[in-house]
């Protein structure tokens, strides 16, 4: 499915597609990007898949801070949603070096290439690898990953992530939905 435009107005339909696909295909894990936790909350009680919420790293927007409040984190965890806050695998330290010294790193080039399919596809790959590296999803299993182009969700993919040290082995098997104009 293609949404005509990117944005939060697609969130409900994107979440529904992801939950339906997980149930129909017996996919046991859903990874969702959610800075504040609002999008991840939509997965509470939705199906039998284990949900992992990947938030923005501390310092992403402001030194020493993250967007998700402790109350939102606690609410998600009470709902059975595991929450991961860690360095972004497709930027992290390399972005800091590029900002200071100019140029572009291979990892940043990979991120820019994935953005050719949309910001959400890039984020899906990134958070799936992060969740796998943190041990929150199993290696070798097909998963569903949900992300967006800002607030909310407008992209869902089925994929086999690889660990960061083998990131080029990551396979996007199917795009369930994404915005057409991004």
Short mmCIF file of C-alpha atoms in Angstrom, two decimals:
data_model
loop_
_atom_site.label_atom_id
_atom_site.label_comp_id
_atom_site.label_asym_id
_atom_site.label_seq_id
_atom_site.Cartn_x
_atom_site.Cartn_y
_atom_site.Cartn_z
CA UNK A 1 0.00 0.00 0.00
CA UNK A 2 1.17 3.50 -0.72
CA UNK A 3 0.00 6.54 1.19
CA UNK A 4 -0.17 9.57 -1.07
CA UNK A 5 1.71 11.76 1.44
CA UNK A 6 3.98 11.15 4.41
CA UNK A 7 2.86 11.96 7.91
CA UNK A 8 1.14 11.12 11.16
CA UNK A 9 -2.31 10.93 9.54
CA UNK A 10 -1.26 7.48 8.25
CA UNK A 11 -0.43 6.10 11.70
CA UNK A 12 -3.66 4.24 12.43
CA UNK A 13 -3.74 2.48 9.08
CA UNK A 14 -0.01 1.70 9.25
CA UNK A 15 -0.38 0.13 12.72
CA UNK A 16 -3.42 -1.87 11.58
CA UNK A 17 -1.51 -3.21 8.54
CA UNK A 18 1.45 -4.23 10.70
CA UNK A 19 -0.68 -6.00 13.33
CA UNK A 20 -2.74 -7.77 10.65
CA UNK A 21 0.38 -8.92 8.79
CA UNK A 22 1.95 -10.21 12.01
CA UNK A 23 -1.17 -12.26 12.79
CA UNK A 24 -1.61 -13.61 9.25
CA UNK A 25 2.04 -14.58 8.84
CA UNK A 26 2.71 -15.70 12.41
CA UNK A 27 5.43 -13.07 12.85
CA UNK A 28 6.30 -12.94 16.53
CA UNK A 29 8.09 -9.59 16.81
CA UNK A 30 7.23 -6.00 15.90
CA UNK A 31 9.76 -3.18 16.31
CA UNK A 32 8.38 0.35 16.28
CA UNK A 33 10.09 3.74 16.28
CA UNK A 34 8.50 6.08 18.79
CA UNK A 35 10.26 9.10 20.23
CA UNK A 36 7.57 10.06 22.73
CA UNK A 37 5.93 6.63 23.02
CA UNK A 38 2.64 7.75 21.45
CA UNK A 39 2.94 5.52 18.37
CA UNK A 40 4.17 2.55 20.40
CA UNK A 41 1.12 2.84 22.71
CA UNK A 42 -1.07 1.98 19.73
CA UNK A 43 0.44 -1.51 19.74
CA UNK A 44 -0.56 -2.24 23.36
CA UNK A 45 -2.78 -5.29 23.35
CA UNK A 46 -2.66 -5.52 19.55
CA UNK A 47 -2.17 -9.15 18.68
CA UNK A 48 0.25 -11.70 20.08
CA UNK A 49 3.52 -10.30 18.74
CA UNK A 50 6.11 -9.03 21.21
CA UNK A 51 6.57 -5.28 20.64
CA UNK A 52 9.83 -3.38 21.05
CA UNK A 53 9.77 0.41 21.03
CA UNK A 54 13.00 2.10 19.93
CA UNK A 55 13.27 5.70 21.10
CA UNK A 56 15.64 8.51 20.20
CA UNK A 57 19.03 8.37 21.88
CA UNK A 58 19.84 10.77 24.68
CA UNK A 59 21.41 13.86 23.12
CA UNK A 60 19.65 13.37 19.76
CA UNK A 61 18.06 16.82 19.95
CA UNK A 62 19.48 18.28 23.16
CA UNK A 63 22.52 17.20 25.22
CA UNK A 64 21.62 14.91 28.09
CA UNK A 65 17.93 14.69 27.19
CA UNK A 66 15.55 12.38 25.37
CA UNK A 67 12.02 12.96 24.16
CA UNK A 68 10.37 10.08 26.02
CA UNK A 69 9.34 10.83 29.58
CA UNK A 70 9.85 8.34 32.39
CA UNK A 71 6.05 8.17 32.76
CA UNK A 72 5.61 7.20 29.08
CA UNK A 73 8.39 4.60 29.37
CA UNK A 74 6.75 3.12 32.47
CA UNK A 75 3.34 3.01 30.75
CA UNK A 76 4.78 1.14 27.76
CA UNK A 77 6.62 -1.34 29.94
CA UNK A 78 3.46 -1.98 32.01
CA UNK A 79 1.70 -2.76 28.71
CA UNK A 80 4.38 -5.37 27.93
CA UNK A 81 6.22 -3.24 25.38
CA UNK A 82 10.00 -3.33 25.77
CA UNK A 83 11.70 0.06 25.37
CA UNK A 84 15.18 0.59 23.91
CA UNK A 85 17.08 3.86 24.03
CA UNK A 86 20.55 3.68 22.50
CA UNK A 87 22.88 5.18 19.93
CA UNK A 88 21.44 5.34 16.43
CA UNK A 89 23.26 2.75 14.35
CA UNK A 90 23.12 4.74 11.09
CA UNK A 91 24.50 7.96 12.55
CA UNK A 92 25.89 7.91 16.07
CA UNK A 93 29.56 8.80 16.41
CA UNK A 94 30.13 9.03 12.65
CA UNK A 95 27.70 11.96 12.35
CA UNK A 96 29.60 13.78 15.08
CA UNK A 97 32.88 13.36 13.20
CA UNK A 98 31.31 14.46 9.89
CA UNK A 99 29.80 17.55 11.50
CA UNK A 100 33.14 18.57 12.94
CA UNK A 101 35.43 17.68 10.03
CA UNK A 102 33.14 17.58 6.99
CA UNK A 103 32.65 14.77 4.54
CA UNK A 104 30.44 11.75 4.81
CA UNK A 105 31.07 8.33 6.31
CA UNK A 106 30.11 5.00 4.74
CA UNK A 107 27.35 4.55 7.35
CA UNK A 108 25.91 7.99 6.58
CA UNK A 109 26.03 7.14 2.87
CA UNK A 110 24.08 3.96 3.61
CA UNK A 111 21.47 6.02 5.49
CA UNK A 112 21.16 8.47 2.60
CA UNK A 113 20.77 5.59 0.14
CA UNK A 114 17.99 4.03 2.22
CA UNK A 115 16.26 7.43 2.29
CA UNK A 116 15.80 7.03 -1.49
CA UNK A 117 12.93 4.73 -0.45
CA UNK A 118 11.79 7.20 2.23
CA UNK A 119 12.82 8.28 5.72
CA UNK A 120 10.63 5.57 7.21
CA UNK A 121 12.46 2.77 5.38
CA UNK A 122 15.79 4.12 6.64
CA UNK A 123 14.47 4.24 10.20
CA UNK A 124 13.04 0.72 9.89
CA UNK A 125 16.43 -0.72 9.00
CA UNK A 126 18.15 1.33 11.70
CA UNK A 127 15.85 0.41 14.59
CA UNK A 128 15.68 -3.26 13.62
CA UNK A 129 19.47 -3.50 13.78
CA UNK A 130 19.50 -1.61 17.08
CA UNK A 131 16.89 -3.96 18.61
CA UNK A 132 18.77 -7.02 17.35
CA UNK A 133 22.09 -5.74 18.72
CA UNK A 134 20.41 -5.13 22.09
CA UNK A 135 19.13 -8.72 22.19
CA UNK A 136 15.47 -7.63 22.23
CA UNK A 137 14.54 -9.60 19.11
CA UNK A 138 15.88 -12.97 17.96
CA UNK A 139 18.46 -13.33 15.22
CA UNK A 140 17.32 -15.06 12.04
CA UNK A 141 13.59 -14.45 12.41
CA UNK A 142 11.45 -12.38 10.10
CA UNK A 143 10.06 -9.34 11.90
CA UNK A 144 7.80 -6.38 11.18
CA UNK A 145 9.23 -2.91 11.64
CA UNK A 146 7.21 0.31 11.80
CA UNK A 147 8.53 3.86 11.51
CA UNK A 148 7.67 7.23 10.08
CA UNK A 149 8.87 10.36 8.38
CA UNK A 150 8.59 12.50 11.51
CA UNK A 151 5.70 12.15 13.96
CA UNK A 152 3.59 9.03 13.81
CA UNK A 153 4.05 6.09 11.47
CA UNK A 154 3.73 5.85 7.70
CA UNK A 155 6.05 2.95 6.87
CA UNK A 156 5.96 -0.75 7.73
CA UNK A 157 8.29 -3.43 6.39
CA UNK A 158 8.84 -7.14 6.84
CA UNK A 159 12.52 -7.89 7.13
CA UNK A 160 15.38 -9.99 8.44
CA UNK A 161 17.76 -7.63 10.24
CA UNK A 162 21.43 -8.39 10.70
CA UNK A 163 23.69 -7.25 13.50
CA UNK A 164 25.49 -3.94 12.95
CA UNK A 165 28.77 -5.77 12.38
CA UNK A 166 27.11 -7.52 9.39
CA UNK A 167 24.59 -4.81 8.45
CA UNK A 168 24.87 -5.46 4.71
CA UNK A 169 23.30 -8.88 5.32
CA UNK A 170 20.05 -7.14 6.33
CA UNK A 171 17.18 -8.05 3.99
CA UNK A 172 14.01 -6.06 3.45
CA UNK A 173 11.61 -8.77 2.33
CA UNK A 174 8.49 -6.71 1.78
CA UNK A 175 7.25 -3.15 2.14
CA UNK A 176 3.74 -3.28 3.62
CA UNK A 177 3.19 0.47 3.33
CA UNK A 178 5.09 3.69 2.75
CA UNK A 179 4.36 7.19 1.55
CA UNK A 180 4.51 7.76 -2.20
CA UNK A 181 5.48 11.43 -1.92
CA UNK A 182 8.21 11.81 0.67
#
